[in-house]
mmCIF file of C-alpha atoms and ligand atoms in Angstrom:
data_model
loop_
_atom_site.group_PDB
_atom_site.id
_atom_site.type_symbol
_atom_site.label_atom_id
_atom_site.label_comp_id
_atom_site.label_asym_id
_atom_site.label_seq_id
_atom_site.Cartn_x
_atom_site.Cartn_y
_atom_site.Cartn_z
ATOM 1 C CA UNK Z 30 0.000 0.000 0.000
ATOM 2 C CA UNK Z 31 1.858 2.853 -1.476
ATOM 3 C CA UNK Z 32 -0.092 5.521 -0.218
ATOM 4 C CA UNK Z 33 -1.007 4.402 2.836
ATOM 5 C CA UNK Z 34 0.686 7.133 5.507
ATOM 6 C CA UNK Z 35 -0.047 6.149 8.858
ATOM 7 C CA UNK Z 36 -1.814 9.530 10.663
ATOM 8 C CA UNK Z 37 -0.368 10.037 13.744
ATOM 9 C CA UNK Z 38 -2.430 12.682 15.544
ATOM 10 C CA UNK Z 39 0.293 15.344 16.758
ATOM 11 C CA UNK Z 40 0.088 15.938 20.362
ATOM 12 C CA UNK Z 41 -1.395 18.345 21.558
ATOM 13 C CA UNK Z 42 0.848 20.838 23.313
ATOM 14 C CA UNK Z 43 0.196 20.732 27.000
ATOM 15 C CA UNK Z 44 2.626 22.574 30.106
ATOM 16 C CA UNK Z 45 0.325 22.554 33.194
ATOM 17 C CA UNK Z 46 1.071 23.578 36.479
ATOM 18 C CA UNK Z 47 0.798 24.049 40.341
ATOM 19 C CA UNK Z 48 1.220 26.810 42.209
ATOM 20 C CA UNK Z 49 0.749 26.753 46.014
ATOM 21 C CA UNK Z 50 1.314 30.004 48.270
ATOM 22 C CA UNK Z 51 3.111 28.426 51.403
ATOM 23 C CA UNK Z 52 1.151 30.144 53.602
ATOM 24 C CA UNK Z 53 0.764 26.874 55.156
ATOM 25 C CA UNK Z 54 1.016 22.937 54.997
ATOM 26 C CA UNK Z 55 -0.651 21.235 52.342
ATOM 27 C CA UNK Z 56 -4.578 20.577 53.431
ATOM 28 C CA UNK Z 57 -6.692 18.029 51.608
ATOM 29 C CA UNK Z 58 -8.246 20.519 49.202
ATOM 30 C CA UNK Z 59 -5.195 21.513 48.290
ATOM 31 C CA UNK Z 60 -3.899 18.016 47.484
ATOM 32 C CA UNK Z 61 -6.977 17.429 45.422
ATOM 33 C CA UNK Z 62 -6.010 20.462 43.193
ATOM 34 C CA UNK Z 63 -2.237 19.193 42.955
ATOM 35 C CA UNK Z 64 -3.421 16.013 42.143
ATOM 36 C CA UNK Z 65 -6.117 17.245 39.394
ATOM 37 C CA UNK Z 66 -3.620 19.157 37.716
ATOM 38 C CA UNK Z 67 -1.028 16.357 37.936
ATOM 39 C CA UNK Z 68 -3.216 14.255 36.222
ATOM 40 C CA UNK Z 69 -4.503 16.107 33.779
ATOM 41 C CA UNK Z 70 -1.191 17.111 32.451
ATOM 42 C CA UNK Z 71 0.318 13.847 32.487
ATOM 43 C CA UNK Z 72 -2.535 12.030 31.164
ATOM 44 C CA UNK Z 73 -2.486 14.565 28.247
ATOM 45 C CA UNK Z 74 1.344 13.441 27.493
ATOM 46 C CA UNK Z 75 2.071 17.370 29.081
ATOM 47 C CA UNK Z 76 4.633 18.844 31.402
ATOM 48 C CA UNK Z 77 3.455 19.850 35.156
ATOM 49 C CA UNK Z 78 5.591 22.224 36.510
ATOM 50 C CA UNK Z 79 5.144 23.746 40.434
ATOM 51 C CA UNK Z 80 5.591 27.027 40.988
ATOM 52 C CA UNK Z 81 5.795 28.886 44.687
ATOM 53 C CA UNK Z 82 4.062 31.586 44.841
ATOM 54 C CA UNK Z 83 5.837 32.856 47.661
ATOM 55 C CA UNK Z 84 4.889 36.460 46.590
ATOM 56 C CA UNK Z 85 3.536 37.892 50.417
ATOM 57 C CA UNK Z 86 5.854 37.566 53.507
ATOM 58 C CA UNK Z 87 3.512 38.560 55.549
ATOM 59 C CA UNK Z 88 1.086 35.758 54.432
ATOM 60 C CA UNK Z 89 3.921 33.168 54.874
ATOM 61 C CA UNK Z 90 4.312 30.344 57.234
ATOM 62 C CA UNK Z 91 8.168 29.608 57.299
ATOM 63 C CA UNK Z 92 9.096 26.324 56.355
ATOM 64 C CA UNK Z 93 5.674 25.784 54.456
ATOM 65 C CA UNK Z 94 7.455 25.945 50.754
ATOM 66 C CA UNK Z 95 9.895 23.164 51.799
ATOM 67 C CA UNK Z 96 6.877 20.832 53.499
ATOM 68 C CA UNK Z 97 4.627 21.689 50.603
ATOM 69 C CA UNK Z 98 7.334 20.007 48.176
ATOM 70 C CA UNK Z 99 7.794 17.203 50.526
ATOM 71 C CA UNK Z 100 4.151 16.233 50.640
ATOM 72 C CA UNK Z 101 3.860 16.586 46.887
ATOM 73 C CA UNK Z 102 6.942 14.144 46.518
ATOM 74 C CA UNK Z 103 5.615 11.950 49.879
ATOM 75 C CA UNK Z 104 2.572 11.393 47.273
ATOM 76 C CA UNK Z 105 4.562 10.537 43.716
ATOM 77 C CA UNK Z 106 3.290 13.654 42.354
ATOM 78 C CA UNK Z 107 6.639 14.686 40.807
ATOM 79 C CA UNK Z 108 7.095 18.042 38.814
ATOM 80 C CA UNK Z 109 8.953 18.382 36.000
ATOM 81 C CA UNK Z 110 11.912 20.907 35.549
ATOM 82 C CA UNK Z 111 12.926 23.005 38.337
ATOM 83 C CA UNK Z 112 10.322 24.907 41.103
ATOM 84 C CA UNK Z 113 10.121 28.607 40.423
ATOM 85 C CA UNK Z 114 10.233 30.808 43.427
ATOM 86 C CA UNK Z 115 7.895 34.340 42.850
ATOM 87 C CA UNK Z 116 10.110 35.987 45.087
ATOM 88 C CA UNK Z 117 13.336 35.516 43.453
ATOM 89 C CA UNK Z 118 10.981 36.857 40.236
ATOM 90 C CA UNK Z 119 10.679 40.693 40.812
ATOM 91 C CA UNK Z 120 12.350 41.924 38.185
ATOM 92 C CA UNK Z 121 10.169 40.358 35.620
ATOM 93 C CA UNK Z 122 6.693 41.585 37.744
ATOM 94 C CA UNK Z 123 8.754 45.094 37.463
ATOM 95 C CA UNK Z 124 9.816 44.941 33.594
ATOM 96 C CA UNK Z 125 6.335 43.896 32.852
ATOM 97 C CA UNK Z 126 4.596 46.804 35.377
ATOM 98 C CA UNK Z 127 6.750 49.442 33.544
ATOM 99 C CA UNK Z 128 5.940 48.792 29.985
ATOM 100 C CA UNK Z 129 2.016 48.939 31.025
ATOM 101 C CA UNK Z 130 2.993 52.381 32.649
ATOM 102 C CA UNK Z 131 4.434 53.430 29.470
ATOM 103 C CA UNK Z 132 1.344 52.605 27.588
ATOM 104 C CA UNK Z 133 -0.850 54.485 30.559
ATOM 105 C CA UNK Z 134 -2.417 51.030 31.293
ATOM 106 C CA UNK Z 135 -1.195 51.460 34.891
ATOM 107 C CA UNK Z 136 -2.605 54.519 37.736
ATOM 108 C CA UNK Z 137 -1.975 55.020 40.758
ATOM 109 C CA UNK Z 138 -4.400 54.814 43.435
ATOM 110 C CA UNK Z 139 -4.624 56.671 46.822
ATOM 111 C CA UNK Z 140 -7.943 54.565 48.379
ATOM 112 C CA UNK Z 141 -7.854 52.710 50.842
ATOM 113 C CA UNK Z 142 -10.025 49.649 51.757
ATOM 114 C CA UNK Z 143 -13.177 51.062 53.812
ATOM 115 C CA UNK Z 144 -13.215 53.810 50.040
ATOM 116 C CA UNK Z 145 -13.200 50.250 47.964
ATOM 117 C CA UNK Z 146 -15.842 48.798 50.220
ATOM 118 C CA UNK Z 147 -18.034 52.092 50.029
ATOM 119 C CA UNK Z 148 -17.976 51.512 46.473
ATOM 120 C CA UNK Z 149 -19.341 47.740 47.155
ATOM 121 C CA UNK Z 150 -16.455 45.958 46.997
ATOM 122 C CA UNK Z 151 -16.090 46.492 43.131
ATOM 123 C CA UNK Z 152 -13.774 49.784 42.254
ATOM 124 C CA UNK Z 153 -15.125 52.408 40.288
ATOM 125 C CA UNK Z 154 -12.086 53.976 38.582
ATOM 126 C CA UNK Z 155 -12.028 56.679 40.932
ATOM 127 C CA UNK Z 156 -8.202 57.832 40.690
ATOM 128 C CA UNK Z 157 -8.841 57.680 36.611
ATOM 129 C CA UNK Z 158 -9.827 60.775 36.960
ATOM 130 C CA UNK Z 159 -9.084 62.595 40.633
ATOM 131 C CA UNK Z 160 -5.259 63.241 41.482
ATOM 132 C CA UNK Z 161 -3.011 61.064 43.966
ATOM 133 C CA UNK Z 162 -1.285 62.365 46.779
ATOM 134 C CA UNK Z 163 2.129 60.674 45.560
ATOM 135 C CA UNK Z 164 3.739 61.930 48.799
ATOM 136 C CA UNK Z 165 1.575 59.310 50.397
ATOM 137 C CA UNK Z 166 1.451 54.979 49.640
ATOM 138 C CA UNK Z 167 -0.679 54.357 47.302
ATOM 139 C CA UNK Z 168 -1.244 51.455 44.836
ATOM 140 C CA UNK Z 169 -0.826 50.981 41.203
ATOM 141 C CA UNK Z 170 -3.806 50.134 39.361
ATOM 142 C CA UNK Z 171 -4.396 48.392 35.636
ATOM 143 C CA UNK Z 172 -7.542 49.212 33.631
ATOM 144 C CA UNK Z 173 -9.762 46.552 32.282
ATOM 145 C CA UNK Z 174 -12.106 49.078 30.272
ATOM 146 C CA UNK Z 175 -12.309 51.964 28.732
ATOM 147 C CA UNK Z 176 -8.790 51.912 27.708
ATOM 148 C CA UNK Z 177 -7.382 54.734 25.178
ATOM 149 C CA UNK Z 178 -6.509 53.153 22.110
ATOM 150 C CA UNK Z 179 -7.451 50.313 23.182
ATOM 151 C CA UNK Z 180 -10.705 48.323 21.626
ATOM 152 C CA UNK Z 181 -12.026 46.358 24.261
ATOM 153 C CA UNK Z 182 -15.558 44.369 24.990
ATOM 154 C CA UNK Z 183 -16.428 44.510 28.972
ATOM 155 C CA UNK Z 184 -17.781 40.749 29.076
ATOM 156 C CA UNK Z 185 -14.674 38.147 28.882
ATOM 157 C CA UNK Z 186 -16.294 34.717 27.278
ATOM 158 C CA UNK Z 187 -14.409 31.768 28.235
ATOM 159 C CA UNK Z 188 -15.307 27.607 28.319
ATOM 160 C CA UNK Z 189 -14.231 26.173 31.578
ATOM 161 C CA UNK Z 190 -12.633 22.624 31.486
ATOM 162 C CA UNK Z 191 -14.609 21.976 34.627
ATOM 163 C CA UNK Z 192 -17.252 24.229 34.962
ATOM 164 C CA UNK Z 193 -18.719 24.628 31.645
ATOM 165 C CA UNK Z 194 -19.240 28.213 29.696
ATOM 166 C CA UNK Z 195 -18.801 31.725 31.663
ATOM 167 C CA UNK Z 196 -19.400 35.119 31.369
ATOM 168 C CA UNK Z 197 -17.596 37.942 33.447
ATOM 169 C CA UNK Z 198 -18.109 41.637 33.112
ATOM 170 C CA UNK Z 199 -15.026 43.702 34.318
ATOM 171 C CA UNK Z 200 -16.666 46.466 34.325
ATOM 172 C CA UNK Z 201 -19.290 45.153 36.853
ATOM 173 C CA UNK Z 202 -17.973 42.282 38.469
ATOM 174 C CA UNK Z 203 -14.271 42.890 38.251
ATOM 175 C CA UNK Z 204 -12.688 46.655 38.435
ATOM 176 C CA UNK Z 205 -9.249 47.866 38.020
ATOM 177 C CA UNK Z 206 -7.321 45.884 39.639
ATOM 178 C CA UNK Z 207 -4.190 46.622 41.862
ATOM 179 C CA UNK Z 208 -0.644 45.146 40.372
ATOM 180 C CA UNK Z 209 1.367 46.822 42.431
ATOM 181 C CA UNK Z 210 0.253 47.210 46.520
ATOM 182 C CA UNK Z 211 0.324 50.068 48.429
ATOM 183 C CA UNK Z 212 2.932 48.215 50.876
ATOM 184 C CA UNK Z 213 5.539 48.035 47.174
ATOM 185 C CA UNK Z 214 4.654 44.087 46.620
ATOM 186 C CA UNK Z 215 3.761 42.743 43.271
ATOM 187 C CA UNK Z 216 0.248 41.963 43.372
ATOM 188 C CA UNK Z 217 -1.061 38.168 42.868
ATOM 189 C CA UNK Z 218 -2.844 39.270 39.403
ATOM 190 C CA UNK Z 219 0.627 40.613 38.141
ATOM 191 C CA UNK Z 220 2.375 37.283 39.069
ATOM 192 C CA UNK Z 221 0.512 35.140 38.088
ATOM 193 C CA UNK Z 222 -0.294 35.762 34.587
ATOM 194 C CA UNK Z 223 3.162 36.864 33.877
ATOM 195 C CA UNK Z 224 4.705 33.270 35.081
ATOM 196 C CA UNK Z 225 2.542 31.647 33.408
ATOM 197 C CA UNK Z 226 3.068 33.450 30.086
ATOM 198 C CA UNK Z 227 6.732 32.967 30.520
ATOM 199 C CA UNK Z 228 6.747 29.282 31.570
ATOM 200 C CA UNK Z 229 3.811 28.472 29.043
ATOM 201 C CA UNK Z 230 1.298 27.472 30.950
ATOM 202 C CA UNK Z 231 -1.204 26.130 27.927
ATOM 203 C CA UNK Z 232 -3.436 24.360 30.951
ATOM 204 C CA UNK Z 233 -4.874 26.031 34.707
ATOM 205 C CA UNK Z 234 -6.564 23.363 36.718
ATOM 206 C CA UNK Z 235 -7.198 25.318 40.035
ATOM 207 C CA UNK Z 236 -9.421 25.323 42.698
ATOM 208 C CA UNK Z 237 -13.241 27.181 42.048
ATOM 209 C CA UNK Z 238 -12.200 29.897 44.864
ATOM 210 C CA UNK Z 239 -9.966 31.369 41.501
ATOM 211 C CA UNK Z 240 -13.135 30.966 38.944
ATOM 212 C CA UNK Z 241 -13.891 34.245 39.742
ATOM 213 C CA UNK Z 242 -10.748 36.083 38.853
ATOM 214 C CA UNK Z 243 -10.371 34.550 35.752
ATOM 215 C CA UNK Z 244 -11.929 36.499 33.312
ATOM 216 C CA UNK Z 245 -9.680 39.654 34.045
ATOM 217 C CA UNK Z 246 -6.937 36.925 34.210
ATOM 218 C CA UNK Z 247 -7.467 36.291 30.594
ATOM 219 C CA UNK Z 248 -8.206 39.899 29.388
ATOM 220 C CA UNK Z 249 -4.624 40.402 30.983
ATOM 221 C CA UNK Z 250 -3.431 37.674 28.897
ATOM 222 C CA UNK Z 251 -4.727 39.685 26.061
ATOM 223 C CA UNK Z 252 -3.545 43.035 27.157
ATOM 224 C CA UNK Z 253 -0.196 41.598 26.877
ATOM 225 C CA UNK Z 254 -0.166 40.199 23.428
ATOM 226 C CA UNK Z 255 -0.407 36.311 25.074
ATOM 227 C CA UNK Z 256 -2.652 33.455 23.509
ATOM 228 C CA UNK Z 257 -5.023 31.946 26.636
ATOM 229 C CA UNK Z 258 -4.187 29.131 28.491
ATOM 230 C CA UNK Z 259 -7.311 27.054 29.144
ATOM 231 C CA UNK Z 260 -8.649 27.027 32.378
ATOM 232 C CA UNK Z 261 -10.568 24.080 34.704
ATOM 233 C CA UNK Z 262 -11.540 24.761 37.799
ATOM 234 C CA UNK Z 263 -12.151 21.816 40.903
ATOM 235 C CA UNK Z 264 -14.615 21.972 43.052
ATOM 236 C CA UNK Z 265 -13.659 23.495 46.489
ATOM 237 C CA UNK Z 266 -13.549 20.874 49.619
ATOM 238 C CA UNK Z 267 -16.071 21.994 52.158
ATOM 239 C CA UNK Z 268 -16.358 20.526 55.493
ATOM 240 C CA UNK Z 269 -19.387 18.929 56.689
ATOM 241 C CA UNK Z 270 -20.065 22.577 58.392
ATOM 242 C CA UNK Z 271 -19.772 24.421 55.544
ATOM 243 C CA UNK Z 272 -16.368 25.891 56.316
ATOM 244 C CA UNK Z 273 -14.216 25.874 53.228
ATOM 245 C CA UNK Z 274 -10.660 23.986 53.672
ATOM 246 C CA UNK Z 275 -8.055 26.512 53.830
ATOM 247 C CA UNK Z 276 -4.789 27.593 55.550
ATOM 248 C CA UNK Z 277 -6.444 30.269 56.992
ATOM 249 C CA UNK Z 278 -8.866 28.295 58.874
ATOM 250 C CA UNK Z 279 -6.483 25.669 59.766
ATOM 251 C CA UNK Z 280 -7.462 23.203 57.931
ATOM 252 C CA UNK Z 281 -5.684 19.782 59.127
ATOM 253 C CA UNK Z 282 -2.576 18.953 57.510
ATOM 254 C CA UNK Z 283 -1.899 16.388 54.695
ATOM 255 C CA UNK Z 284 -0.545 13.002 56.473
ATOM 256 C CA UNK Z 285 2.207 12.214 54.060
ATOM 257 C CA UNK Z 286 2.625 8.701 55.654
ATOM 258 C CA UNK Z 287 -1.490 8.288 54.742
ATOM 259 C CA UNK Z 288 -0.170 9.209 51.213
ATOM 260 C CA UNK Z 289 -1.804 6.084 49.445
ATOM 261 C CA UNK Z 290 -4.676 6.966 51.153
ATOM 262 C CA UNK Z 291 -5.103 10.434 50.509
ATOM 263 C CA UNK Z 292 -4.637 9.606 47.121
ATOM 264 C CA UNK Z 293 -7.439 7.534 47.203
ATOM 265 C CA UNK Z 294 -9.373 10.057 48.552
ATOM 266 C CA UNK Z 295 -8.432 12.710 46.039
ATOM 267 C CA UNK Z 296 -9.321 10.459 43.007
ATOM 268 C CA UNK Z 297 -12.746 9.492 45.132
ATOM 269 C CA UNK Z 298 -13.403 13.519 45.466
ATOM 270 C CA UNK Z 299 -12.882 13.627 42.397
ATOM 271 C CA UNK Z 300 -15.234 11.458 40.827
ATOM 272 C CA UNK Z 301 -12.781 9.255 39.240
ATOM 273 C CA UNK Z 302 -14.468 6.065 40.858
ATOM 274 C CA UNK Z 303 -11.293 3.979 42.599
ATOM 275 C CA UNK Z 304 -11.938 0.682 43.142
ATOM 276 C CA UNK Z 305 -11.827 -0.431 47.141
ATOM 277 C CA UNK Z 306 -8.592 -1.775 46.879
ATOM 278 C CA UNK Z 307 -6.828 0.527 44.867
ATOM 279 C CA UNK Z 308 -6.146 2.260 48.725
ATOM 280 C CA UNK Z 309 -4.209 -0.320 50.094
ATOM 281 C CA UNK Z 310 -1.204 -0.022 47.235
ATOM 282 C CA UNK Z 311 1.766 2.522 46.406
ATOM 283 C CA UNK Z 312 1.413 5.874 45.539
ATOM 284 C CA UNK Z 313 3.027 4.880 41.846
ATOM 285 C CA UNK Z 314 0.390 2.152 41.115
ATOM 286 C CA UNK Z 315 -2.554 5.040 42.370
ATOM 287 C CA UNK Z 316 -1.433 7.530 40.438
ATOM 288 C CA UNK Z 317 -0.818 5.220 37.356
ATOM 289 C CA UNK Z 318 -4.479 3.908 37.901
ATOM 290 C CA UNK Z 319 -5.437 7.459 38.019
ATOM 291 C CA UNK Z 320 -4.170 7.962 34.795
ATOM 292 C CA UNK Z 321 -5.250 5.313 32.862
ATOM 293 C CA UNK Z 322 -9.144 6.228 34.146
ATOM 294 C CA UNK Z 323 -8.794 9.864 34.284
ATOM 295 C CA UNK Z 324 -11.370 11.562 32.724
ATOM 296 C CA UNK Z 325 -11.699 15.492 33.043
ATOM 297 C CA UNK Z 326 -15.793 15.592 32.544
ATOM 298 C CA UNK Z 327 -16.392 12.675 35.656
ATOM 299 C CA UNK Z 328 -15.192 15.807 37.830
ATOM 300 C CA UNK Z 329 -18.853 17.491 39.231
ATOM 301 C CA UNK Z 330 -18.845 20.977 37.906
ATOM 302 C CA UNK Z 331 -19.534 22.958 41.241
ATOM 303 C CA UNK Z 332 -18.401 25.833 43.126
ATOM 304 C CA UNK Z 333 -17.563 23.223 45.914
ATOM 305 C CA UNK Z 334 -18.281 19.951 47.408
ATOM 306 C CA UNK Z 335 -18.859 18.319 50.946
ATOM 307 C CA UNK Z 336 -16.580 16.220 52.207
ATOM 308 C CA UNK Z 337 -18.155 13.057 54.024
ATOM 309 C CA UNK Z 338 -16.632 12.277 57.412
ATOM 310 C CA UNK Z 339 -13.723 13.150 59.684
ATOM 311 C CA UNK Z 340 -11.479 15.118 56.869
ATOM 312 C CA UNK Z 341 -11.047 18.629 58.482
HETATM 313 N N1 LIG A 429 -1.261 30.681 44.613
HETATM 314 C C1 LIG A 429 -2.671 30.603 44.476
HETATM 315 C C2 LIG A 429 -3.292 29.904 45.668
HETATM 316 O O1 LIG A 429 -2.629 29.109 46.316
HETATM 317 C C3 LIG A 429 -3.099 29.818 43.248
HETATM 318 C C4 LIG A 429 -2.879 30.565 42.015
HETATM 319 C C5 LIG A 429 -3.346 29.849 40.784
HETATM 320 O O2 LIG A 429 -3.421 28.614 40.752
HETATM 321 O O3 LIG A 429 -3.604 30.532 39.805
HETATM 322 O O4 LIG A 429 -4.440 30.149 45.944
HETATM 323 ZN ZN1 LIG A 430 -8.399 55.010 43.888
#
């Protein structure tokens, strides 16, 4: 068969990543997200990469980064390349910050937070368009409409991996929003969208608490002549009381010696189905189960999900 050319479909391109903030251990929602985006990226042929986002000292717990990393390797869930560290990264938050100055893309912004919340929590553009005492802090601010020369729509379309098709207004349900803080660090927004431009993040599973910033995470994207990654976002663990798992409400600690376990769980919170037994074995032969069966659209598209029993 002359003519017969075997079609091999090309792969397509995936780098996926986590990023914790160590502002504490690892907690079981947070393992659920490493492991999501572990196995989404790996089960696409892609890279996963882990990035600290160690970006707010004041927020930090010391010695979370290192037990973060531990627990990740504790459960298999190896990254690929080396860990980027936002702190050692401010040069390339500041390069970035100063060629959206330059375009006037970038205020600055005297108000502080009981101004924001008289303006419900959603800012107005006030400092457009009233001067800044510079003599005192204040913020730096990037528009998200109305920008001179500068054609933009105020609704940001996007299809969520996870959650299915969304719609977010900047105008409305967004704001300007702060890149620079008023205390001189790099905001969150800034960070994040420029690391994952540089490191080519073509893939964002995350937890649903982020679903909300991601619209003026992807008009950023656009703002600064970058294709969009796509984005999936996994349900949030909730406790039986409807508290959310986080670091800030001490949410127990990951047991790395329960890793096989809390595997188990993961893939169960998940919706991936484990067999029973599958709990009893090594992380590897989890993990490689969890590939084999891993199917994005098994994941329940919600804002968040109870936990059964005694996982707080
Ligand atoms: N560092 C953020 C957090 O731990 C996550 C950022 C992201 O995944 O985009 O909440
Ligand atoms: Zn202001």
């Amino acid at each position: 068969m002359p003519f017969a050319i075997a079609i091999t479909k090309a792969p397509i391109p995936y780098i996926g990543r986590f990023a914790p903030s160590p502002s504490g251990p690892l907690h079981f929602g947070s393992l659920v997200t490493a492991l999501a985006s572990y196995l989404d990226a790996k089960a696409h042929g892609g890279q996963w990469l882990v990035r600290m986002e160690d970006l707010d000292p004041p927020r930090e717990q010391p010695g979370a980064a290192t037990a973060i990393l531990h627990c990740l390797e504790g459960h298999g869930l190896n990254w690929d390349g080396e860990v980027i560290y936002q702190s050692q990264r401010h040069q390339a938050y500041q390069d970035c910050l100063e060629s959206l100055v330059s375009r006037h893309w970038v205020y600055p912004c005297g108000c502080s937070r009981q101004d924001l919340a008289s303006m419900g929590g959603i800012y107005n553009g006030h400092c457009r368009n009233h001067p800044v005492n510079l003599a005192q802090p204040y913020s730096l601010r990037l528009k998200l409409y109305d920008i001179e020369g500068y054609a933009s729509a105020d609704e940001i379309h996007f299809h969520d991996l996870i959650q299915g098709p969304q719609a977010q207004n900047l105008r409305t349900q967004a704001g300007d929003q702060i890149v620079k803080r008023r205390d001189g660090f790099y905001a969150y927004q800034l960070a994040v969208v420029v690391d994952d431009i540089v490191q080519g993040i073509t893939h964002v599973i995350r937890g649903a608490d982020l679903l909300e910033v991601t619209g003026r995470q992807l008009f950023f994207f656009e703002l600064l002549g970058a294709g969009r990654p796509a984005f999936g976002h996994v349900p949030l663990a909730v406790q039986e009381n409807g508290q959310k798992l986080s670091k800030q409400n001490h949410a127990r600690a990951i047991d790395v010696n329960a890793a096989s376990r809390n595997l188990w769980r993961g893939l169960k919170f998940l919706g991936q189905n484990p067999p029973a037994d599958l709990a009893d074995v090594s992380t590897s032969e989890i993990l490689d189960w969890g590939l084999h069966y891993w199917h994005r659209n098994k994941i329940k598209g919600l804002s968040h999900l109870y936990l059964d029993n005694d996982w707080s």
